PDB file of C-alpha atoms and ligand atoms in Angstrom:
ATOM      1  CA  UNK A   1     -25.611 126.946-205.982  1.00  0.00           C
ATOM      2  CA  UNK A   2     -23.527 129.179-208.106  1.00  0.00           C
ATOM      3  CA  UNK A   3     -21.832 130.833-204.950  1.00  0.00           C
ATOM      4  CA  UNK A   4     -21.044 127.142-203.927  1.00  0.00           C
ATOM      5  CA  UNK A   5     -19.358 126.540-207.383  1.00  0.00           C
ATOM      6  CA  UNK A   6     -17.241 129.608-206.907  1.00  0.00           C
ATOM      7  CA  UNK A   7     -16.333 128.566-203.418  1.00  0.00           C
ATOM      8  CA  UNK A   8     -15.009 125.304-204.880  1.00  0.00           C
ATOM      9  CA  UNK A   9     -12.241 127.570-206.308  1.00  0.00           C
ATOM     10  CA  UNK A  10     -11.065 128.323-202.862  1.00  0.00           C
ATOM     11  CA  UNK A  11      -7.762 126.725-202.415  1.00  0.00           C
ATOM     12  CA  UNK A  12      -6.862 123.978-200.006  1.00  0.00           C
ATOM     13  CA  UNK A  13      -4.960 125.839-197.286  1.00  0.00           C
ATOM     14  CA  UNK A  14      -2.330 123.177-197.221  1.00  0.00           C
ATOM     15  CA  UNK A  15      -1.652 123.635-200.928  1.00  0.00           C
ATOM     16  CA  UNK A  16      -0.364 127.101-201.569  1.00  0.00           C
ATOM     17  CA  UNK A  17       2.244 126.142-204.164  1.00  0.00           C
ATOM     18  CA  UNK A  18       0.866 128.191-206.958  1.00  0.00           C
ATOM     19  CA  UNK A  19       0.324 131.369-204.998  1.00  0.00           C
ATOM     20  CA  UNK A  20       3.050 133.962-205.604  1.00  0.00           C
ATOM     21  CA  UNK A  21       5.094 135.092-202.523  1.00  0.00           C
ATOM     22  CA  UNK A  22       3.763 138.525-203.082  1.00  0.00           C
ATOM     23  CA  UNK A  23       0.139 137.619-203.137  1.00  0.00           C
ATOM     24  CA  UNK A  24       0.567 135.524-200.016  1.00  0.00           C
ATOM     25  CA  UNK A  25       2.374 138.220-198.273  1.00  0.00           C
ATOM     26  CA  UNK A  26      -0.358 140.749-199.044  1.00  0.00           C
ATOM     27  CA  UNK A  27      -2.887 138.402-197.415  1.00  0.00           C
ATOM     28  CA  UNK A  28      -5.250 138.510-200.308  1.00  0.00           C
ATOM     29  CA  UNK A  29      -8.093 135.958-200.672  1.00  0.00           C
ATOM     30  CA  UNK A  30      -7.505 134.113-203.725  1.00  0.00           C
ATOM     31  CA  UNK A  31     -10.170 132.262-205.660  1.00  0.00           C
ATOM     32  CA  UNK A  32      -8.663 130.053-208.506  1.00  0.00           C
ATOM     33  CA  UNK A  33      -5.502 131.374-209.880  1.00  0.00           C
ATOM     34  CA  UNK A  34      -6.555 134.849-211.000  1.00  0.00           C
ATOM     35  CA  UNK A  35      -9.780 135.877-208.989  1.00  0.00           C
ATOM     36  CA  UNK A  36      -8.378 138.049-206.237  1.00  0.00           C
ATOM     37  CA  UNK A  37     -10.575 139.518-203.499  1.00  0.00           C
ATOM     38  CA  UNK A  38      -9.417 142.464-201.315  1.00  0.00           C
ATOM     39  CA  UNK A  39      -8.900 141.551-197.702  1.00  0.00           C
ATOM     40  CA  UNK A  40     -12.280 141.951-196.108  1.00  0.00           C
ATOM     41  CA  UNK A  41     -10.999 144.401-193.329  1.00  0.00           C
ATOM     42  CA  UNK A  42     -13.364 146.357-190.975  1.00  0.00           C
ATOM     43  CA  UNK A  43     -12.425 149.516-193.028  1.00  0.00           C
ATOM     44  CA  UNK A  44     -13.381 147.967-196.326  1.00  0.00           C
ATOM     45  CA  UNK A  45     -16.653 146.591-195.007  1.00  0.00           C
ATOM     46  CA  UNK A  46     -17.460 149.999-193.549  1.00  0.00           C
ATOM     47  CA  UNK A  47     -16.976 151.535-196.974  1.00  0.00           C
ATOM     48  CA  UNK A  48     -19.266 149.084-198.625  1.00  0.00           C
ATOM     49  CA  UNK A  49     -21.897 149.538-195.818  1.00  0.00           C
ATOM     50  CA  UNK A  50     -22.113 153.222-196.957  1.00  0.00           C
ATOM     51  CA  UNK A  51     -22.326 152.741-200.673  1.00  0.00           C
ATOM     52  CA  UNK A  52     -24.790 149.893-200.291  1.00  0.00           C
ATOM     53  CA  UNK A  53     -27.216 151.959-198.112  1.00  0.00           C
ATOM     54  CA  UNK A  54     -29.932 153.204-200.414  1.00  0.00           C
ATOM     55  CA  UNK A  55     -30.276 156.249-198.345  1.00  0.00           C
ATOM     56  CA  UNK A  56     -26.611 157.287-199.077  1.00  0.00           C
ATOM     57  CA  UNK A  57     -26.603 160.540-201.152  1.00  0.00           C
ATOM     58  CA  UNK A  58     -24.664 160.945-204.316  1.00  0.00           C
ATOM     59  CA  UNK A  59     -21.976 163.048-202.667  1.00  0.00           C
ATOM     60  CA  UNK A  60     -21.104 160.442-199.989  1.00  0.00           C
ATOM     61  CA  UNK A  61     -21.625 157.593-202.681  1.00  0.00           C
ATOM     62  CA  UNK A  62     -18.954 159.211-204.914  1.00  0.00           C
ATOM     63  CA  UNK A  63     -16.567 159.862-202.171  1.00  0.00           C
ATOM     64  CA  UNK A  64     -16.681 156.348-200.554  1.00  0.00           C
ATOM     65  CA  UNK A  65     -16.714 154.577-203.913  1.00  0.00           C
ATOM     66  CA  UNK A  66     -13.576 156.498-204.834  1.00  0.00           C
ATOM     67  CA  UNK A  67     -11.892 155.353-201.713  1.00  0.00           C
ATOM     68  CA  UNK A  68     -12.579 151.657-202.821  1.00  0.00           C
ATOM     69  CA  UNK A  69     -11.481 152.413-206.286  1.00  0.00           C
ATOM     70  CA  UNK A  70      -8.245 153.604-204.961  1.00  0.00           C
ATOM     71  CA  UNK A  71      -7.683 150.436-202.936  1.00  0.00           C
ATOM     72  CA  UNK A  72      -8.350 148.390-206.162  1.00  0.00           C
ATOM     73  CA  UNK A  73      -5.945 150.351-208.284  1.00  0.00           C
ATOM     74  CA  UNK A  74      -3.247 149.986-205.625  1.00  0.00           C
ATOM     75  CA  UNK A  75      -3.842 146.280-205.492  1.00  0.00           C
ATOM     76  CA  UNK A  76      -3.642 146.117-209.313  1.00  0.00           C
ATOM     77  CA  UNK A  77      -0.324 147.878-209.186  1.00  0.00           C
ATOM     78  CA  UNK A  78       0.860 145.469-206.488  1.00  0.00           C
ATOM     79  CA  UNK A  79       0.439 142.527-208.727  1.00  0.00           C
ATOM     80  CA  UNK A  80       2.654 144.021-211.558  1.00  0.00           C
ATOM     81  CA  UNK A  81       6.071 142.405-212.107  1.00  0.00           C
ATOM     82  CA  UNK A  82       9.017 144.213-210.627  1.00  0.00           C
ATOM     83  CA  UNK A  83      12.741 143.913-210.826  1.00  0.00           C
ATOM     84  CA  UNK A  84      15.195 144.509-208.102  1.00  0.00           C
ATOM     85  CA  UNK A  85      17.230 147.741-208.201  1.00  0.00           C
ATOM     86  CA  UNK A  86      19.801 149.345-206.056  1.00  0.00           C
ATOM     87  CA  UNK A  87      19.417 153.137-205.020  1.00  0.00           C
ATOM     88  CA  UNK A  88      22.064 155.323-203.849  1.00  0.00           C
ATOM     89  CA  UNK A  89      20.865 157.160-200.868  1.00  0.00           C
ATOM     90  CA  UNK A  90      22.086 160.223-198.908  1.00  0.00           C
ATOM     91  CA  UNK A  91      25.373 159.654-197.075  1.00  0.00           C
ATOM     92  CA  UNK A  92      26.519 157.059-199.513  1.00  0.00           C
ATOM     93  CA  UNK A  93      24.229 154.402-198.336  1.00  0.00           C
ATOM     94  CA  UNK A  94      22.659 151.789-200.649  1.00  0.00           C
ATOM     95  CA  UNK A  95      19.151 150.741-200.710  1.00  0.00           C
ATOM     96  CA  UNK A  96      17.979 147.549-202.353  1.00  0.00           C
ATOM     97  CA  UNK A  97      14.518 148.148-203.780  1.00  0.00           C
ATOM     98  CA  UNK A  98      12.370 147.397-206.854  1.00  0.00           C
ATOM     99  CA  UNK A  99      10.868 149.187-209.864  1.00  0.00           C
ATOM    100  CA  UNK A 100       8.078 148.194-211.967  1.00  0.00           C
ATOM    101  CA  UNK A 101       8.556 146.404-215.347  1.00  0.00           C
ATOM    102  CA  UNK A 102       6.404 147.135-218.321  1.00  0.00           C
ATOM    103  CA  UNK A 103       4.022 149.870-219.381  1.00  0.00           C
ATOM    104  CA  UNK A 104       0.402 150.166-218.389  1.00  0.00           C
ATOM    105  CA  UNK A 105      -2.719 151.762-219.706  1.00  0.00           C
ATOM    106  CA  UNK A 106      -6.344 151.855-218.436  1.00  0.00           C
ATOM    107  CA  UNK A 107      -9.463 150.986-220.330  1.00  0.00           C
ATOM    108  CA  UNK A 108     -12.868 152.081-218.976  1.00  0.00           C
ATOM    109  CA  UNK A 109     -16.231 150.425-219.976  1.00  0.00           C
ATOM    110  CA  UNK A 110     -18.406 153.444-220.403  1.00  0.00           C
ATOM    111  CA  UNK A 111     -20.286 154.728-218.605  1.00  0.00           C
ATOM    112  CA  UNK A 112     -19.896 153.399-215.000  1.00  0.00           C
ATOM    113  CA  UNK A 113     -16.203 152.413-215.646  1.00  0.00           C
ATOM    114  CA  UNK A 114     -15.244 156.094-216.189  1.00  0.00           C
ATOM    115  CA  UNK A 115     -15.806 156.599-212.443  1.00  0.00           C
ATOM    116  CA  UNK A 116     -12.477 154.476-211.907  1.00  0.00           C
ATOM    117  CA  UNK A 117     -10.377 156.566-214.310  1.00  0.00           C
ATOM    118  CA  UNK A 118      -9.427 159.258-211.675  1.00  0.00           C
ATOM    119  CA  UNK A 119      -8.322 156.633-209.072  1.00  0.00           C
ATOM    120  CA  UNK A 120      -5.917 155.273-211.719  1.00  0.00           C
ATOM    121  CA  UNK A 121      -4.681 158.795-212.750  1.00  0.00           C
ATOM    122  CA  UNK A 122      -4.136 159.635-209.084  1.00  0.00           C
ATOM    123  CA  UNK A 123      -1.637 156.750-208.847  1.00  0.00           C
ATOM    124  CA  UNK A 124      -0.247 156.676-212.403  1.00  0.00           C
ATOM    125  CA  UNK A 125       0.586 160.185-213.637  1.00  0.00           C
ATOM    126  CA  UNK A 126      -0.331 160.835-217.307  1.00  0.00           C
ATOM    127  CA  UNK A 127      -1.476 157.236-217.792  1.00  0.00           C
ATOM    128  CA  UNK A 128      -3.011 156.475-221.286  1.00  0.00           C
ATOM    129  CA  UNK A 129      -6.788 155.764-221.103  1.00  0.00           C
ATOM    130  CA  UNK A 130      -8.776 154.016-223.730  1.00  0.00           C
ATOM    131  CA  UNK A 131     -12.612 153.622-223.798  1.00  0.00           C
ATOM    132  CA  UNK A 132     -15.081 151.000-224.772  1.00  0.00           C
ATOM    133  CA  UNK A 133     -18.859 151.896-224.991  1.00  0.00           C
ATOM    134  CA  UNK A 134     -20.731 148.808-223.958  1.00  0.00           C
ATOM    135  CA  UNK A 135     -24.414 149.044-222.653  1.00  0.00           C
ATOM    136  CA  UNK A 136     -26.416 146.254-221.150  1.00  0.00           C
ATOM    137  CA  UNK A 137     -29.962 146.078-222.672  1.00  0.00           C
ATOM    138  CA  UNK A 138     -32.290 146.906-219.690  1.00  0.00           C
ATOM    139  CA  UNK A 139     -34.704 144.200-220.632  1.00  0.00           C
ATOM    140  CA  UNK A 140     -32.528 141.261-221.730  1.00  0.00           C
ATOM    141  CA  UNK A 141     -29.213 142.196-219.820  1.00  0.00           C
ATOM    142  CA  UNK A 142     -27.276 141.396-222.987  1.00  0.00           C
ATOM    143  CA  UNK A 143     -24.462 143.627-223.732  1.00  0.00           C
ATOM    144  CA  UNK A 144     -24.061 145.644-227.011  1.00  0.00           C
ATOM    145  CA  UNK A 145     -20.822 147.243-228.291  1.00  0.00           C
ATOM    146  CA  UNK A 146     -21.085 150.727-229.542  1.00  0.00           C
ATOM    147  CA  UNK A 147     -17.679 152.186-229.783  1.00  0.00           C
ATOM    148  CA  UNK A 148     -13.909 151.727-228.875  1.00  0.00           C
ATOM    149  CA  UNK A 149     -11.045 154.071-228.887  1.00  0.00           C
ATOM    150  CA  UNK A 150      -7.797 152.432-227.593  1.00  0.00           C
ATOM    151  CA  UNK A 151      -4.116 153.425-227.366  1.00  0.00           C
ATOM    152  CA  UNK A 152      -2.353 152.544-230.562  1.00  0.00           C
ATOM    153  CA  UNK A 153       0.432 150.576-228.674  1.00  0.00           C
ATOM    154  CA  UNK A 154      -2.049 148.804-226.306  1.00  0.00           C
ATOM    155  CA  UNK A 155      -0.621 145.244-227.330  1.00  0.00           C
ATOM    156  CA  UNK A 156       2.692 146.234-225.568  1.00  0.00           C
ATOM    157  CA  UNK A 157       0.938 147.210-222.307  1.00  0.00           C
ATOM    158  CA  UNK A 158      -0.566 145.852-219.250  1.00  0.00           C
ATOM    159  CA  UNK A 159      -4.203 146.835-219.457  1.00  0.00           C
ATOM    160  CA  UNK A 160      -6.272 147.789-216.367  1.00  0.00           C
ATOM    161  CA  UNK A 161      -9.827 147.183-217.420  1.00  0.00           C
ATOM    162  CA  UNK A 162     -12.219 149.302-215.357  1.00  0.00           C
ATOM    163  CA  UNK A 163     -15.779 148.571-214.621  1.00  0.00           C
ATOM    164  CA  UNK A 164     -17.310 148.584-211.058  1.00  0.00           C
ATOM    165  CA  UNK A 165     -19.991 146.060-211.644  1.00  0.00           C
ATOM    166  CA  UNK A 166     -19.658 142.328-212.779  1.00  0.00           C
ATOM    167  CA  UNK A 167     -23.187 140.847-212.955  1.00  0.00           C
ATOM    168  CA  UNK A 168     -23.691 138.332-215.737  1.00  0.00           C
ATOM    169  CA  UNK A 169     -20.117 139.112-216.950  1.00  0.00           C
ATOM    170  CA  UNK A 170     -21.356 139.767-220.445  1.00  0.00           C
ATOM    171  CA  UNK A 171     -20.059 143.363-220.559  1.00  0.00           C
ATOM    172  CA  UNK A 172     -16.689 142.571-219.266  1.00  0.00           C
ATOM    173  CA  UNK A 173     -16.178 139.529-221.461  1.00  0.00           C
ATOM    174  CA  UNK A 174     -17.156 141.580-224.456  1.00  0.00           C
ATOM    175  CA  UNK A 175     -14.484 144.222-223.468  1.00  0.00           C
ATOM    176  CA  UNK A 176     -11.989 141.505-223.111  1.00  0.00           C
ATOM    177  CA  UNK A 177     -12.768 140.301-226.570  1.00  0.00           C
ATOM    178  CA  UNK A 178     -12.099 143.756-227.927  1.00  0.00           C
ATOM    179  CA  UNK A 179      -8.710 143.874-226.117  1.00  0.00           C
ATOM    180  CA  UNK A 180      -7.690 140.455-227.419  1.00  0.00           C
ATOM    181  CA  UNK A 181      -8.634 141.401-230.933  1.00  0.00           C
ATOM    182  CA  UNK A 182      -6.142 144.394-230.566  1.00  0.00           C
ATOM    183  CA  UNK A 183      -3.428 142.060-229.589  1.00  0.00           C
ATOM    184  CA  UNK A 184      -3.385 142.422-225.805  1.00  0.00           C
ATOM    185  CA  UNK A 185      -2.100 139.173-224.145  1.00  0.00           C
ATOM    186  CA  UNK A 186      -4.697 137.666-221.800  1.00  0.00           C
ATOM    187  CA  UNK A 187      -2.271 137.459-218.835  1.00  0.00           C
ATOM    188  CA  UNK A 188      -1.647 141.262-219.242  1.00  0.00           C
ATOM    189  CA  UNK A 189      -5.334 142.199-218.481  1.00  0.00           C
ATOM    190  CA  UNK A 190      -6.189 143.163-214.899  1.00  0.00           C
ATOM    191  CA  UNK A 191      -9.968 143.678-214.455  1.00  0.00           C
ATOM    192  CA  UNK A 192     -10.590 145.920-211.466  1.00  0.00           C
ATOM    193  CA  UNK A 193     -14.083 145.639-210.253  1.00  0.00           C
ATOM    194  CA  UNK A 194     -15.991 146.917-207.210  1.00  0.00           C
ATOM    195  CA  UNK A 195     -18.648 144.216-206.893  1.00  0.00           C
ATOM    196  CA  UNK A 196     -19.250 140.919-208.478  1.00  0.00           C
ATOM    197  CA  UNK A 197     -21.900 138.340-208.796  1.00  0.00           C
ATOM    198  CA  UNK A 198     -20.692 134.707-208.476  1.00  0.00           C
ATOM    199  CA  UNK A 199     -22.443 133.945-211.843  1.00  0.00           C
ATOM    200  CA  UNK A 200     -20.398 136.678-213.509  1.00  0.00           C
ATOM    201  CA  UNK A 201     -16.962 135.634-211.826  1.00  0.00           C
ATOM    202  CA  UNK A 202     -17.512 131.987-212.976  1.00  0.00           C
ATOM    203  CA  UNK A 203     -18.581 132.815-216.355  1.00  0.00           C
ATOM    204  CA  UNK A 204     -15.624 135.262-216.729  1.00  0.00           C
ATOM    205  CA  UNK A 205     -12.958 133.080-215.183  1.00  0.00           C
ATOM    206  CA  UNK A 206     -14.073 129.986-217.239  1.00  0.00           C
ATOM    207  CA  UNK A 207     -13.757 131.876-220.494  1.00  0.00           C
ATOM    208  CA  UNK A 208     -10.488 134.007-219.559  1.00  0.00           C
ATOM    209  CA  UNK A 209      -8.711 132.069-217.013  1.00  0.00           C
ATOM    210  CA  UNK A 210      -5.556 134.108-217.469  1.00  0.00           C
ATOM    211  CA  UNK A 211      -7.158 137.403-216.998  1.00  0.00           C
ATOM    212  CA  UNK A 212      -6.798 138.734-213.313  1.00  0.00           C
ATOM    213  CA  UNK A 213      -9.982 139.829-211.633  1.00  0.00           C
ATOM    214  CA  UNK A 214      -9.264 142.068-208.692  1.00  0.00           C
ATOM    215  CA  UNK A 215     -12.613 142.828-206.892  1.00  0.00           C
ATOM    216  CA  UNK A 216     -13.570 144.332-203.566  1.00  0.00           C
ATOM    217  CA  UNK A 217     -16.744 142.250-202.979  1.00  0.00           C
ATOM    218  CA  UNK A 218     -18.433 139.101-204.066  1.00  0.00           C
ATOM    219  CA  UNK A 219     -22.058 139.061-203.395  1.00  0.00           C
ATOM    220  CA  UNK A 220     -24.655 136.171-203.136  1.00  0.00           C
ATOM    221  CA  UNK A 221     -26.335 136.015-206.550  1.00  0.00           C
ATOM    222  CA  UNK A 222     -28.307 137.738-209.302  1.00  0.00           C
ATOM    223  CA  UNK A 223     -31.921 138.503-209.194  1.00  0.00           C
ATOM    224  CA  UNK A 224     -34.426 137.905-211.998  1.00  0.00           C
ATOM    225  CA  UNK A 225     -33.479 141.266-213.569  1.00  0.00           C
ATOM    226  CA  UNK A 226     -29.813 140.174-213.388  1.00  0.00           C
ATOM    227  CA  UNK A 227     -28.962 142.787-210.660  1.00  0.00           C
ATOM    228  CA  UNK A 228     -26.542 141.817-208.030  1.00  0.00           C
ATOM    229  CA  UNK A 229     -28.056 140.670-204.629  1.00  0.00           C
ATOM    230  CA  UNK A 230     -27.688 142.269-202.121  1.00  0.00           C
ATOM    231  CA  UNK A 231     -25.786 144.717-204.555  1.00  0.00           C
ATOM    232  CA  UNK A 232     -25.931 148.434-204.420  1.00  0.00           C
ATOM    233  CA  UNK A 233     -28.353 149.234-207.221  1.00  0.00           C
ATOM    234  CA  UNK A 234     -27.398 150.765-210.497  1.00  0.00           C
ATOM    235  CA  UNK A 235     -23.849 152.045-209.927  1.00  0.00           C
ATOM    236  CA  UNK A 236     -23.719 154.340-212.922  1.00  0.00           C
ATOM    237  CA  UNK A 237     -27.020 156.156-211.852  1.00  0.00           C
ATOM    238  CA  UNK A 238     -25.893 156.416-208.347  1.00  0.00           C
ATOM    239  CA  UNK A 239     -22.389 157.776-209.067  1.00  0.00           C
ATOM    240  CA  UNK A 240     -23.503 160.172-212.061  1.00  0.00           C
ATOM    241  CA  UNK A 241     -27.209 160.909-211.827  1.00  0.00           C
ATOM    242  CA  UNK A 242     -29.281 160.317-208.732  1.00  0.00           C
TER     243      UNK A 242
HETATM  244  C1  PRP B   1     -23.500 148.072-215.926  1.00  0.00           C
HETATM  245  C2  PRP B   1     -22.074 147.841-215.331  1.00  0.00           C
HETATM  246  C3  PRP B   1     -21.469 146.982-216.183  1.00  0.00           C
HETATM  247  C4  PRP B   1     -22.525 145.877-216.494  1.00  0.00           C
HETATM  248  C5  PRP B   1     -22.564 144.730-215.714  1.00  0.00           C
HETATM  249  O1  PRP B   1     -23.464 148.889-216.993  1.00  0.00           O
HETATM  250  O2  PRP B   1     -21.380 149.121-215.202  1.00  0.00           O
HETATM  251  O3  PRP B   1     -20.928 147.483-217.405  1.00  0.00           O
HETATM  252  O4  PRP B   1     -23.848 146.736-216.240  1.00  0.00           O
HETATM  253  O5  PRP B   1     -23.473 143.892-216.090  1.00  0.00           O
HETATM  254  P1  PRP B   1     -23.289 142.439-216.850  1.00  0.00           P
HETATM  255  O6  PRP B   1     -22.058 141.928-216.058  1.00  0.00           O
HETATM  256  O7  PRP B   1     -24.378 141.703-216.758  1.00  0.00           O
HETATM  257  O8  PRP B   1     -22.760 142.804-218.247  1.00  0.00           O
HETATM  258  P2  PRP B   1     -24.714 149.386-217.849  1.00  0.00           P
HETATM  259  O9  PRP B   1     -24.781 148.723-219.127  1.00  0.00           O
HETATM  260  O10 PRP B   1     -26.005 149.432-217.012  1.00  0.00           O
HETATM  261  O11 PRP B   1     -24.402 150.941-218.189  1.00  0.00           O
HETATM  262  P3  PRP B   1     -23.853 152.136-217.355  1.00  0.00           P
HETATM  263  O12 PRP B   1     -22.421 151.986-217.281  1.00  0.00           O
HETATM  264  O13 PRP B   1     -24.275 153.313-218.173  1.00  0.00           O
HETATM  265  O14 PRP B   1     -24.537 152.166-215.947  1.00  0.00           O
HETATM  266  N1  URA B   2     -25.138 146.947-213.184  1.00  0.00           N
HETATM  267  C1  URA B   2     -25.143 147.748-212.081  1.00  0.00           C
HETATM  268  O1  URA B   2     -25.077 148.857-211.900  1.00  0.00           O
HETATM  269  N2  URA B   2     -25.812 146.968-210.915  1.00  0.00           N
HETATM  270  C2  URA B   2     -26.020 145.670-210.874  1.00  0.00           C
HETATM  271  O2  URA B   2     -26.464 145.168-209.888  1.00  0.00           O
HETATM  272  C3  URA B   2     -25.896 145.113-212.183  1.00  0.00           C
HETATM  273  C4  URA B   2     -25.472 145.737-213.274  1.00  0.00           C
END
């Protein structure tokens, strides 16, 4: 049922008036205005097939998750505003190109979100990174905030919020609340996420419609323990521990 509700977000193909040219050109699947699913290419589905497989060992889990993370970071960067510029090339030729506008920073939700920091650093040299420690209670699945340390000037920045798993949405919503309380504008938050449940996407998008969610996969549902189905298990444990 919840997946059906999310599907209602899918646009009428005849009506693409609100899509930006950039988004349309990239061929992204867009749910609602700000829920963006990476193109489900053979390559991407192959990567997910490896990390979903319970027999995949940690080395491969890390390697292939990192490849997906890199795609999410690149996609987030693609959605930043740019302005045109003209470059002087060799031989006196000119090239009309573009350059990014605005400053960015990353904010990871500890622990699993830290796995996405290197992908961001690989693309954005010396990017500032803040941390928010939120843990989901293992019995109730409700999130608890323990710690935050964010760049002083975060309210002037686009924020790439990093967490690979969006299940109920409780942790991500708590993190957004922290960012808003520090003066970050809602439409400057880009939530990069590997795998989402429809329940989480709906709750998050209903509450923060101006935050962009960029995800690589949307699964069927949550199970009775609020784990994503079919999912990939506990991301943090698989990336860091087992
Ligand atoms: C996981 C995950 C998200 C959260 C998602 O973290 O990384 O932060 O659960 O669930 P939700 O959408 O229902 O809040 P967890 O608290 O298990 O800690 P970890 O990062 O240490 O694995
Ligand atoms: N956290 C995870 O790591 N996996 C889930 O399926 C849900 C929350």
